[in-house]
mmCIF file of C-alpha atoms and ligand atoms in Angstrom:
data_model
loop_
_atom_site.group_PDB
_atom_site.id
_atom_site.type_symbol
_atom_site.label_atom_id
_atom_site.label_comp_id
_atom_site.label_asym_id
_atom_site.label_seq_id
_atom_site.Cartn_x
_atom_site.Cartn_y
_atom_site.Cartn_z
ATOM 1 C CA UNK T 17 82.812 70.582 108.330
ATOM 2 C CA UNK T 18 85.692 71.572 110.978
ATOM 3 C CA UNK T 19 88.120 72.676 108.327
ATOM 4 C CA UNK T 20 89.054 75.840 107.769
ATOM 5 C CA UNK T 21 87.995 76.295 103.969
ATOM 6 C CA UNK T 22 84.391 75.706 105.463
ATOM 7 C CA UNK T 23 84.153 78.503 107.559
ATOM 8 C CA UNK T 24 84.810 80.990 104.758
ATOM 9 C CA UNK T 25 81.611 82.501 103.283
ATOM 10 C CA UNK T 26 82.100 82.848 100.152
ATOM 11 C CA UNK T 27 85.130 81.577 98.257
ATOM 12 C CA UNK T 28 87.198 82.219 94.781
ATOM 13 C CA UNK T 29 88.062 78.662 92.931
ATOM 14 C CA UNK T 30 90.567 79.319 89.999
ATOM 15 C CA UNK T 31 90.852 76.764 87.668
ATOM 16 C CA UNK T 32 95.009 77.010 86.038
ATOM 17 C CA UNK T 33 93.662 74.159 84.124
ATOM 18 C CA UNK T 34 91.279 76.168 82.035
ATOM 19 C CA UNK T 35 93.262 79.262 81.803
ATOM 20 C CA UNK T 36 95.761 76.568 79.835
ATOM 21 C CA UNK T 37 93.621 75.565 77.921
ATOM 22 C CA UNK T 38 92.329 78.823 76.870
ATOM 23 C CA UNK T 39 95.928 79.909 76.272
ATOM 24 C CA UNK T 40 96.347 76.823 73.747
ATOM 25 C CA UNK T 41 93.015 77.648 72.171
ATOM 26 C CA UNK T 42 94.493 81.120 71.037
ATOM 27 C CA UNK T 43 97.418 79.242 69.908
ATOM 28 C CA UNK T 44 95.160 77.203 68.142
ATOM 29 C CA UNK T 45 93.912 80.582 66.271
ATOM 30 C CA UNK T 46 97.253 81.904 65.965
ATOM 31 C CA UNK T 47 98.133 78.869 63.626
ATOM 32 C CA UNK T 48 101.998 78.855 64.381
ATOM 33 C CA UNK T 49 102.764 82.210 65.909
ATOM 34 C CA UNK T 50 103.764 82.250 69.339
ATOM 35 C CA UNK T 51 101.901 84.199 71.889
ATOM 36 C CA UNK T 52 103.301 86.075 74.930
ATOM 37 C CA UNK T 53 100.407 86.408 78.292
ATOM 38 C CA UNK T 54 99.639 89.731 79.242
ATOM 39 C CA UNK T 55 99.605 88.865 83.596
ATOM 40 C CA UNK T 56 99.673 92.606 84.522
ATOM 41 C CA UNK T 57 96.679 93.346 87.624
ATOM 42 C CA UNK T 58 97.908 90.106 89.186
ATOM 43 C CA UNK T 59 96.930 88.176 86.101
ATOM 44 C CA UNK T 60 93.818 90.772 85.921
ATOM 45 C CA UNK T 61 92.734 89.554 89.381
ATOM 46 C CA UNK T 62 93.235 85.561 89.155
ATOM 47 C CA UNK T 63 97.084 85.462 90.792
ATOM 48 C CA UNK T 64 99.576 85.779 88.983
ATOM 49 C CA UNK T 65 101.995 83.737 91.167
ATOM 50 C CA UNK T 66 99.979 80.875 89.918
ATOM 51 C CA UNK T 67 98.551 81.936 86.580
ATOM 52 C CA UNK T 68 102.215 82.559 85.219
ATOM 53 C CA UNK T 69 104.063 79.539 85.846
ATOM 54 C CA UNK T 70 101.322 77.614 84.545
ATOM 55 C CA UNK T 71 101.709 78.991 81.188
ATOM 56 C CA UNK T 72 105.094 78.963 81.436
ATOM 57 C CA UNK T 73 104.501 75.305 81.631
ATOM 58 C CA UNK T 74 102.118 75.793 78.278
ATOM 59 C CA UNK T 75 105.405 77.146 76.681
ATOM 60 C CA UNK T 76 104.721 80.601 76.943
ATOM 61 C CA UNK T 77 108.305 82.576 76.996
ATOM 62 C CA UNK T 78 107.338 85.941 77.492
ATOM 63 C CA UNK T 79 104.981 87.602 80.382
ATOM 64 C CA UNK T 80 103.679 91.639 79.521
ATOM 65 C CA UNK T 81 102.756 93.315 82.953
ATOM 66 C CA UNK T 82 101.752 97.115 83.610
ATOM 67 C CA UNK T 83 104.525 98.402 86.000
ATOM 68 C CA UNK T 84 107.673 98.283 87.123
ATOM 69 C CA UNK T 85 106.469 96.913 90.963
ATOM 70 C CA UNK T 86 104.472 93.590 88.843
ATOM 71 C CA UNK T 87 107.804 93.222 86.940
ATOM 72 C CA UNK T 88 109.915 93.017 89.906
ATOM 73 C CA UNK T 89 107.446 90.679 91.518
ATOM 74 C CA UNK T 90 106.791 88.588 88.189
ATOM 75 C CA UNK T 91 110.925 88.442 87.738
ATOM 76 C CA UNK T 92 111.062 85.769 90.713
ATOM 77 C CA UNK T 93 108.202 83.595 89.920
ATOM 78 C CA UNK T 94 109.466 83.096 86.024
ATOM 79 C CA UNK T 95 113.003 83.314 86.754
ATOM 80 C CA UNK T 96 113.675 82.434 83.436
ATOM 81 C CA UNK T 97 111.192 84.458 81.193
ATOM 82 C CA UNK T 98 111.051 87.543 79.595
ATOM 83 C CA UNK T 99 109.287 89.820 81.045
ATOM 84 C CA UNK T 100 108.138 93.149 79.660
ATOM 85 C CA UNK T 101 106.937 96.060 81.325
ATOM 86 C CA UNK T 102 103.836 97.944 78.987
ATOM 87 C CA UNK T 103 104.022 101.753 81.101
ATOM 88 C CA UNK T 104 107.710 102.718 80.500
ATOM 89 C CA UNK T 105 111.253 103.551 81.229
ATOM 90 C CA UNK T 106 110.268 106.518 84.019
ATOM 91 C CA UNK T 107 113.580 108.855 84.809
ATOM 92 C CA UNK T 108 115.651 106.789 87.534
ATOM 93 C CA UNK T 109 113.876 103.620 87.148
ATOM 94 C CA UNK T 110 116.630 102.386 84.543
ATOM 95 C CA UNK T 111 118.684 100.829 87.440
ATOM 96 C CA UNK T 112 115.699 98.393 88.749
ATOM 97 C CA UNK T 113 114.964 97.689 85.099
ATOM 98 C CA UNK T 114 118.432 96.251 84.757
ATOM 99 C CA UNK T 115 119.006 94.780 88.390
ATOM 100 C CA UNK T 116 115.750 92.986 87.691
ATOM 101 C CA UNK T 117 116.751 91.942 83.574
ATOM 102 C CA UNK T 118 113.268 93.541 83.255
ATOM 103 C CA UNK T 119 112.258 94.733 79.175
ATOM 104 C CA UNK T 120 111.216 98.211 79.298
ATOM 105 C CA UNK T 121 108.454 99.025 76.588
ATOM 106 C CA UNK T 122 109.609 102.148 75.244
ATOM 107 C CA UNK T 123 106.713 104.885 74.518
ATOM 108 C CA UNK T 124 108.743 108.036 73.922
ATOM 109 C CA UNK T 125 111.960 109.287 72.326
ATOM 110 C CA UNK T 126 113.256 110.668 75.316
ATOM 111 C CA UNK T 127 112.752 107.073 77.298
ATOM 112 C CA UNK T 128 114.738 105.386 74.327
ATOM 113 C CA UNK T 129 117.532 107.768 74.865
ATOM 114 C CA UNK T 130 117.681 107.236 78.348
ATOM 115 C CA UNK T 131 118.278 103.569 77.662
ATOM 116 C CA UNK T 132 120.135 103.311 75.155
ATOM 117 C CA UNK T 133 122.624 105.507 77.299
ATOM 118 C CA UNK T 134 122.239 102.811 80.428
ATOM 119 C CA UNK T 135 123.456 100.075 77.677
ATOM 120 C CA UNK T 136 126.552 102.353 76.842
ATOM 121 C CA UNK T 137 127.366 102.647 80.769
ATOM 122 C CA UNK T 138 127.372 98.703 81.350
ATOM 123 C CA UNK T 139 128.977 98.309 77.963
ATOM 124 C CA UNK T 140 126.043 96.655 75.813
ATOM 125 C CA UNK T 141 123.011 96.688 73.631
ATOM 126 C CA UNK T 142 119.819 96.332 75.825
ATOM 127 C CA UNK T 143 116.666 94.541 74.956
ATOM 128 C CA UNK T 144 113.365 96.753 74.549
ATOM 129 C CA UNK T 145 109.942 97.317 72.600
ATOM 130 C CA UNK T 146 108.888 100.188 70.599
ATOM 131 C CA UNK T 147 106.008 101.221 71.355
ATOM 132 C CA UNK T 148 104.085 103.223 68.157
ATOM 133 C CA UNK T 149 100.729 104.863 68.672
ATOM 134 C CA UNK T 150 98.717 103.960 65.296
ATOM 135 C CA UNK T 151 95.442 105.983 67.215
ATOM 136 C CA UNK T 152 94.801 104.467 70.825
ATOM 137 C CA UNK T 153 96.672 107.985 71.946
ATOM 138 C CA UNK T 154 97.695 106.265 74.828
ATOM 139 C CA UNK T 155 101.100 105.489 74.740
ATOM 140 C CA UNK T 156 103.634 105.168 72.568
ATOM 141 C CA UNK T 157 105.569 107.045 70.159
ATOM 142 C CA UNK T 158 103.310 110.049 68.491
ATOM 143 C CA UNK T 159 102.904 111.203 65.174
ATOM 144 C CA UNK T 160 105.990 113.737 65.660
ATOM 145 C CA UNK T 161 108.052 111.544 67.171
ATOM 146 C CA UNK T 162 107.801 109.125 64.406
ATOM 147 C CA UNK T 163 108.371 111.735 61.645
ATOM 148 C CA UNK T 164 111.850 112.595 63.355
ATOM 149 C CA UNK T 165 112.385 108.473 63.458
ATOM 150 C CA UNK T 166 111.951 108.347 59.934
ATOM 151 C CA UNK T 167 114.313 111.649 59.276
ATOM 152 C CA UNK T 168 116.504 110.338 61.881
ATOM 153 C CA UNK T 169 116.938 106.587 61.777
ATOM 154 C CA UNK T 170 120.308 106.709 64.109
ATOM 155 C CA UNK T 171 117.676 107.752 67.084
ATOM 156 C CA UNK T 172 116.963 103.862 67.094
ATOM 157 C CA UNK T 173 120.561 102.742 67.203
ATOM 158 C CA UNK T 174 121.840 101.510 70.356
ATOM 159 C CA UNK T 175 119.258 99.475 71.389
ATOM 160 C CA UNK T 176 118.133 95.558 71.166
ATOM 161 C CA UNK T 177 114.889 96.001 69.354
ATOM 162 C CA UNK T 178 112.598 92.575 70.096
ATOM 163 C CA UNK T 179 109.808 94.015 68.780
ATOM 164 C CA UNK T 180 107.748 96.798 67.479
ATOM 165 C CA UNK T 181 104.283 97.141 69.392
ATOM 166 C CA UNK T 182 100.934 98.462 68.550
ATOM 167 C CA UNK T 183 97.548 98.608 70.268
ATOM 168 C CA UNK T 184 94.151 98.211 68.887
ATOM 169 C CA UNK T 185 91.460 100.762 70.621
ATOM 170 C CA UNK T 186 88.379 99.016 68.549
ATOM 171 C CA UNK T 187 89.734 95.246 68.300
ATOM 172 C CA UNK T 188 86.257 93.796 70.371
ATOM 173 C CA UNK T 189 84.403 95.221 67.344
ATOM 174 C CA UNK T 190 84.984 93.816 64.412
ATOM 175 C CA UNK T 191 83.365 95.918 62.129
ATOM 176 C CA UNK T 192 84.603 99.463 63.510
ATOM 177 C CA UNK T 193 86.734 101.001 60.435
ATOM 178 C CA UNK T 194 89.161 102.094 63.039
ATOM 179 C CA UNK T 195 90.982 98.154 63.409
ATOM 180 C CA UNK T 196 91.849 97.987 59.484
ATOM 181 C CA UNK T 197 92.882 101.790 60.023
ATOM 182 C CA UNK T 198 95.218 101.270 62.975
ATOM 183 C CA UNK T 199 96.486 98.017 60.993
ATOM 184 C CA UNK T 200 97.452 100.007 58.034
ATOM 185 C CA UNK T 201 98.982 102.810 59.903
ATOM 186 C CA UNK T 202 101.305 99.976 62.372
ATOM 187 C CA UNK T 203 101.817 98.057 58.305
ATOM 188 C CA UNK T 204 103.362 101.150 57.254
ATOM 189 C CA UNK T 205 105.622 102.409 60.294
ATOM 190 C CA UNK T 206 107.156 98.830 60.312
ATOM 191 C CA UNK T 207 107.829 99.205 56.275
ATOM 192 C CA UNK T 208 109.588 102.372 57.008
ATOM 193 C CA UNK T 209 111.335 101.820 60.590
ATOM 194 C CA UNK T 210 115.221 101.876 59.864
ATOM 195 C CA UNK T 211 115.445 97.816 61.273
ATOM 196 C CA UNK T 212 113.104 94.885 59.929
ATOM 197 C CA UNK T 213 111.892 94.550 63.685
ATOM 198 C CA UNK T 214 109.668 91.727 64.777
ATOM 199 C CA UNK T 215 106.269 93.094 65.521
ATOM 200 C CA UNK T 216 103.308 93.003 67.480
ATOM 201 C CA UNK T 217 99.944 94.180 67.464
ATOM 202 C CA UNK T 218 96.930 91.689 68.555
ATOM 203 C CA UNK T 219 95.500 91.952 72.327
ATOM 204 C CA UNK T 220 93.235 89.096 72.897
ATOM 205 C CA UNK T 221 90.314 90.086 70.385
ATOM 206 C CA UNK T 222 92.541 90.976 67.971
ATOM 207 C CA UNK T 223 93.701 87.269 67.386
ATOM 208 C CA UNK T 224 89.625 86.948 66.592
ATOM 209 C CA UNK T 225 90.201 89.692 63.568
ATOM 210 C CA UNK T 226 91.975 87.264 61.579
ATOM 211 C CA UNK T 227 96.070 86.582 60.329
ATOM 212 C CA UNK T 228 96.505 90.088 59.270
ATOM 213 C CA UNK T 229 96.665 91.081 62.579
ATOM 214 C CA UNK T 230 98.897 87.940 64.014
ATOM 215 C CA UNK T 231 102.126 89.392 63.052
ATOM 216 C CA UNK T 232 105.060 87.887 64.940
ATOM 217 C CA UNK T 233 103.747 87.893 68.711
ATOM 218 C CA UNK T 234 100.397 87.961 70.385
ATOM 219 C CA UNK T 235 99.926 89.634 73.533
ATOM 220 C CA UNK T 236 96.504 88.205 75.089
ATOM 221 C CA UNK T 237 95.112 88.947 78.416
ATOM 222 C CA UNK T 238 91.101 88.667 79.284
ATOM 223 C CA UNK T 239 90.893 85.816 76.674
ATOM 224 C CA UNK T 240 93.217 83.971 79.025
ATOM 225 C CA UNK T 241 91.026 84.514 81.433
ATOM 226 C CA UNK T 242 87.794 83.808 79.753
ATOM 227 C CA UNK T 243 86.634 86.840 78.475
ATOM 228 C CA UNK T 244 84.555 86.975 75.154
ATOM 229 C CA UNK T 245 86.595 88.284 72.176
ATOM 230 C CA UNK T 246 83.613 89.900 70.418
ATOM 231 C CA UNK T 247 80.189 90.214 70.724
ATOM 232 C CA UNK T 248 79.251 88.111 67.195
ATOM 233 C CA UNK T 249 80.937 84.817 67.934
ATOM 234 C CA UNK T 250 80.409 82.624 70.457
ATOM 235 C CA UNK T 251 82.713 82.910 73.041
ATOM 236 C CA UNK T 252 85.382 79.667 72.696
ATOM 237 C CA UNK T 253 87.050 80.382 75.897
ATOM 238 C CA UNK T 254 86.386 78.757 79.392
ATOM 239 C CA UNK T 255 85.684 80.717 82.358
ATOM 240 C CA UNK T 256 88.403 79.973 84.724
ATOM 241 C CA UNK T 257 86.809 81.504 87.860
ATOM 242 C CA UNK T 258 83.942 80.566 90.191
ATOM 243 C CA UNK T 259 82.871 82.672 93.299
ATOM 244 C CA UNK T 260 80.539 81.694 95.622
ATOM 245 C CA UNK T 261 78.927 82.694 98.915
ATOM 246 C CA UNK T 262 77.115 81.036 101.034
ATOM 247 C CA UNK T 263 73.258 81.308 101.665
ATOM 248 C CA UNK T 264 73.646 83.512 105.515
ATOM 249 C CA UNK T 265 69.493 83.338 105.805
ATOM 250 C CA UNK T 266 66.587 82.848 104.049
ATOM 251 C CA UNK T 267 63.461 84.721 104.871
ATOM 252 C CA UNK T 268 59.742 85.463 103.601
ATOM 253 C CA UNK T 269 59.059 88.919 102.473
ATOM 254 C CA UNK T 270 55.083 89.913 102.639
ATOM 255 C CA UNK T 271 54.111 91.724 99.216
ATOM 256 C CA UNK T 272 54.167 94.917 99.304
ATOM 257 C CA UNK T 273 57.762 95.509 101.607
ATOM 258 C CA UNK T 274 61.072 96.208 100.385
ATOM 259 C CA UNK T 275 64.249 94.950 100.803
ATOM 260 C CA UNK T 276 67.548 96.438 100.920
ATOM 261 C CA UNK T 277 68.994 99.400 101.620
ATOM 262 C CA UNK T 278 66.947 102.535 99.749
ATOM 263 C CA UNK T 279 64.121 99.768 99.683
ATOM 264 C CA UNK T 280 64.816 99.832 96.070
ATOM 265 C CA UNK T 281 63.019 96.476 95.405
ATOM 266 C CA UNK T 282 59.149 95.630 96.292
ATOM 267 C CA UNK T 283 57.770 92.703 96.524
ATOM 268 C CA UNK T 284 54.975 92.196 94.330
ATOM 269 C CA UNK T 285 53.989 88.845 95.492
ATOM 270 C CA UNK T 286 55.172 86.830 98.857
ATOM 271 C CA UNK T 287 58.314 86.081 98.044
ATOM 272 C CA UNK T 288 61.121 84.353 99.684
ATOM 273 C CA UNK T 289 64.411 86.124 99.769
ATOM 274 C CA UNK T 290 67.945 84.251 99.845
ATOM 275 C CA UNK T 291 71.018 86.519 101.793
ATOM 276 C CA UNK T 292 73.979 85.707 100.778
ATOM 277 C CA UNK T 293 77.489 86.294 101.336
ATOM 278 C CA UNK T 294 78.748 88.292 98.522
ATOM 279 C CA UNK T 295 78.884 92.016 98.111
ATOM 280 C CA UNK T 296 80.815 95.543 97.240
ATOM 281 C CA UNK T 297 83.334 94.873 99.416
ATOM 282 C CA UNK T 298 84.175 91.827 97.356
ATOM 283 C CA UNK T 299 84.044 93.116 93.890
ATOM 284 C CA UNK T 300 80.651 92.134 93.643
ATOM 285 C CA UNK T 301 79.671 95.357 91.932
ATOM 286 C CA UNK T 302 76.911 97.914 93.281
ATOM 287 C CA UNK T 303 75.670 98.668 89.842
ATOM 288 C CA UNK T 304 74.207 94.593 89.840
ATOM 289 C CA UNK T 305 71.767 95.884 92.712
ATOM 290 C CA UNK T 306 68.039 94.772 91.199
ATOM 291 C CA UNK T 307 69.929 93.148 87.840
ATOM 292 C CA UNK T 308 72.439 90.516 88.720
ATOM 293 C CA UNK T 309 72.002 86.527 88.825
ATOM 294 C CA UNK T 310 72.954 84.495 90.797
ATOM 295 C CA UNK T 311 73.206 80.584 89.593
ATOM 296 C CA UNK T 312 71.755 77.801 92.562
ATOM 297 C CA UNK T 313 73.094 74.420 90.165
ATOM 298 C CA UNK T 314 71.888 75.580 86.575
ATOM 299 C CA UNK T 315 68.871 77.712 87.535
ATOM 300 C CA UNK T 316 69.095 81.275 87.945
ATOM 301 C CA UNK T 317 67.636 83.344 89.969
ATOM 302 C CA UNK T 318 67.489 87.395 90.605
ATOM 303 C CA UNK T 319 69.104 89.360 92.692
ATOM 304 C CA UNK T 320 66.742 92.039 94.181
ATOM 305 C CA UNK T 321 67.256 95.040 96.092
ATOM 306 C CA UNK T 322 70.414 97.010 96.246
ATOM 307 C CA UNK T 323 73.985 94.944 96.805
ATOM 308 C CA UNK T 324 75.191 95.608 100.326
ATOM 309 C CA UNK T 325 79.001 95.917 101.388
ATOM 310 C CA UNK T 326 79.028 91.879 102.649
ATOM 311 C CA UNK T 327 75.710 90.300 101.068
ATOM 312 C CA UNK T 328 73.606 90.660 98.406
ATOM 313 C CA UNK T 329 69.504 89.740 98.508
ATOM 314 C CA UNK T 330 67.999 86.673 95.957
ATOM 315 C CA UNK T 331 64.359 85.951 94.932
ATOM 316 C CA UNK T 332 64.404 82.546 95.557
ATOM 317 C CA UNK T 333 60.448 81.992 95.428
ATOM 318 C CA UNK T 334 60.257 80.114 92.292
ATOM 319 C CA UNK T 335 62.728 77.531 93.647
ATOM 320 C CA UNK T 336 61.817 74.102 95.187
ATOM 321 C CA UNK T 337 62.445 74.680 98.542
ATOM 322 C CA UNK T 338 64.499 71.459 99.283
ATOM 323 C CA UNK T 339 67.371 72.498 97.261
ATOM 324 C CA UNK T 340 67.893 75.642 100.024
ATOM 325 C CA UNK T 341 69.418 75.836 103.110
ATOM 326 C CA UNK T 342 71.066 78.381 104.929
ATOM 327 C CA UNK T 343 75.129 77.114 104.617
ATOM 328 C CA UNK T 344 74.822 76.510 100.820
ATOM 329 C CA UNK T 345 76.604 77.510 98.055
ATOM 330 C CA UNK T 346 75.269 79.617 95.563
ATOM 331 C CA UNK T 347 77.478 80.957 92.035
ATOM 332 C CA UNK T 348 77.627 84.492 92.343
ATOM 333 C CA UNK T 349 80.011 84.534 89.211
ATOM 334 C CA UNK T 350 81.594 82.043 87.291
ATOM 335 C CA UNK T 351 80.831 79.631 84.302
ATOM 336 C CA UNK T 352 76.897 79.974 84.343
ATOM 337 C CA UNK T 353 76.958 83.758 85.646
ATOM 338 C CA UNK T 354 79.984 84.820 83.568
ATOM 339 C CA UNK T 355 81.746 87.550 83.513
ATOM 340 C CA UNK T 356 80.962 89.395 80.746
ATOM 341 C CA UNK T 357 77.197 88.481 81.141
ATOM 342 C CA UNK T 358 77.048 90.347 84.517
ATOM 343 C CA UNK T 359 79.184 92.816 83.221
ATOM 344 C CA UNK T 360 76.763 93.816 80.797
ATOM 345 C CA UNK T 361 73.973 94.113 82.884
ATOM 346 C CA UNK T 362 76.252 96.233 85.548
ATOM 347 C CA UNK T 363 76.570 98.725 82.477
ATOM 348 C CA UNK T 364 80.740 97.978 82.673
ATOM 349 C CA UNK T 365 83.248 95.119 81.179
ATOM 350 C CA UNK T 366 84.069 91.658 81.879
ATOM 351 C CA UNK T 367 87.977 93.221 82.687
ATOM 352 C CA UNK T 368 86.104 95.700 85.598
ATOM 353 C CA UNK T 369 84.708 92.440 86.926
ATOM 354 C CA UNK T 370 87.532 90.663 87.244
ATOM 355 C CA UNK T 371 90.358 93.013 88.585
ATOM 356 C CA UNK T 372 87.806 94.130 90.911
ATOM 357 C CA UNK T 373 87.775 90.549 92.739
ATOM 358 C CA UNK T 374 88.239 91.221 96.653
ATOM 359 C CA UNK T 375 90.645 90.005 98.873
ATOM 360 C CA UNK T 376 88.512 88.431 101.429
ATOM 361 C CA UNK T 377 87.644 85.549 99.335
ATOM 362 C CA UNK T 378 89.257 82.076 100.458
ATOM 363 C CA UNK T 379 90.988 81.506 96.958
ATOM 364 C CA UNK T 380 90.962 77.808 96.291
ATOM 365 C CA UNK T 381 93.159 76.600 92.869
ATOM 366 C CA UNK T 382 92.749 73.363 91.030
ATOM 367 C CA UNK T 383 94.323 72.294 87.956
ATOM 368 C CA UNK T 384 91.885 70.597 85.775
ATOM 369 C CA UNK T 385 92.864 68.030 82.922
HETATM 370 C C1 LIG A 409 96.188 95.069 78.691
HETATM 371 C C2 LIG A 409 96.880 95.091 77.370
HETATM 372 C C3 LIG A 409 96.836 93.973 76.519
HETATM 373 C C4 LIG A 409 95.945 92.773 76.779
HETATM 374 O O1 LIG A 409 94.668 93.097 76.269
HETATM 375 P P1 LIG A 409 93.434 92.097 76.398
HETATM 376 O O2 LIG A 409 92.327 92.880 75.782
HETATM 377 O O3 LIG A 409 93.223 91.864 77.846
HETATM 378 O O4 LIG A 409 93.769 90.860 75.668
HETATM 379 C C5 LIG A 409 97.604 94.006 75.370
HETATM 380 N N1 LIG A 409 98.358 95.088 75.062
HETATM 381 C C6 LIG A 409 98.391 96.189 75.837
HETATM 382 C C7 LIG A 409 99.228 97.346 75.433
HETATM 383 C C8 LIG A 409 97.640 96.239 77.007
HETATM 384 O O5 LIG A 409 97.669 97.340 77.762
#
């Protein structure tokens, strides 16, 4: 072991391979209506420099990131794609947007102005979303705005509308009232909006709420990357990721000590304890300390004691001893430790996880068939 991948101690594989397939397993739900990739978070922690132009490859067209810095960034590794920027036209960005043929996602009157007057100084009609708030109140076009809209349809002229955009604040419960409410609300502005504009609504759980939500576009991001779409179906999607660290030590711990910092574990039996190379400082959350797994082949075992900056603490004592050594690889997170599982037991969201993946890790991608 001389190379340099095996002095890391604790390493990221990404697997573009199952982030494909994941994105043609929405298709697959979307039965014939195209879906766009929401990359924004550097493809919500996995890389977007390698997440995007493998779905380009899967035929996706159009790339949704949060700001104007991603779009810039995305604009040279899709050259030819559209890419859309979700947080706005700020005052004085208008110039990058253009330089950079980036799609501004327009979320207020005053940002649609400002646009449609950069299109009258180069001479055309530029290309935008509309962004409508049907009850996120997040962004978008408010209640007030859209009244004066409807009085004042020539507010909309100007521009190259490619679609009209909603977001869903309930769409990973599928019983909350508030998804068929939000639905009605975005059915209604689009009846009424001055243009028949394309439209769309569905995040990644949304495409799990059925056609009535498809509309013209998807915009899918954590179901790209393996997270669950709801918590009453099984998940369908693959878990792309796989960090692991290696074992650092492995020691015996009398009953009746602690380990960790706080000593918030006791032993209540001798017990052997794994250290391994995973911890804060990673994105390995604090809030797993005394609740996370960690997966040695398809056994799981606990980790105890609080997580440290650089290595977390494993009761290993039920294991055969054999399959341990210090050097080994151990799953901190990844198809058998997913990340909604340990999200749920940190008390946060598979999308926290994720984004929250360090830098240190050695990142390793493969491309599975
Ligand atoms: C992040 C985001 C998405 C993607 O949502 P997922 O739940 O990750 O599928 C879609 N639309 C908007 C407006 C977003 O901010």
């Amino acid at each position: 072991m001389t190379d340099a991948t095996s002095a890391a101690l604790s390493r990221l594989t990404i697997d573009l391979g199952a982030v494909r397939r994941n994105y043609r397993r929405l298709l697959a739900e979307l039965t014939g209506v195209p879906s766009a990739a929401v990359v924004k978070a550097d493809a919500y922690g996995l890389g977007a420099d390698r997440v995007a132009p493998a779905l380009w490859d899967e035929g996706c067209r159009i790339f949704f990131v949060a700001t104007l810095d991603e779009a810039v960034r995305l604009r040279s590794i899709v050259p030819e794609a559209t890419v859309c920027c979700l947080n706005g036209l700020l005052s004085g960005t208008e110039e990058v947007f253009l330089e950079h043929r980036i799609v501004p996602v327009l979320n207020a009157l005053e940002q649609i102005a400002r646009w449609r007057m950069a299109g009258e100084r180069i001479g055309r009609e530029l290309p935008a979303l509309l962004h409508v708030d049907t009850g996120i109140s997040r962004l978008g076009l408010d209640e007030d705005e859209l009244d004066w809209v409807l009085e004042t349809p020539s507010v909309l002229t100007g521009i190259d509308w490619l679609y009209v955009m909603s977001h869903l604040a309930s769409a990973d419960e599928p019983a909350n009232p508030m998804n068929a409410e939000q639905l009605a609300r975005f059915r209604d502005l689009r009846a009424v909006l001055p243009r028949k504009m394309k439209a769309c609504l569905a995040n990644s759980s949304a495409i799990f709420l059925g056609t009535s939500y498809h509309f013209d576009l998807a915009r899918p991001g954590i179901g790209l990357y393996g997270g669950r779409p709801n918590a009453d179906i099984a998940n369908p999607l693959e878990c792309p990721i796989r960090i692991e660290g290696r074992i650092l030590q492995l020691r015996t711990v009398k009953a009746g000590r602690t380990v960790g910092y706080g000593g918030a574990w006791k032993a209540e039996r001798d017990s052997r304890i794994a250290t391994v190379a995973a911890g804060y400082a990673d994105g390995y959350l604090r809030s797993l300390s005394n609740v996370g797994v960690v997966a040695l082949g398809d056994r799981l075992c606990r980790v105890v004691g609080r997580v440290s900056m650089d290595m977390i603490t494993v009761d290993i004592t039920d294991m055969p001893l054999s399959e341990l050594s210090p050097g080994a690889f151990v799953e901190v997170l990844g198809p058998t430790v997913t990340p909604d599982g340990a999200a749920d037991a940190a008390g946060t969201i598979g999308y926290e996880l994720l984004t929250s993946l360090g830098g240190r890790y050695k990142r390793h991608y493969v491309d599975t068939a």
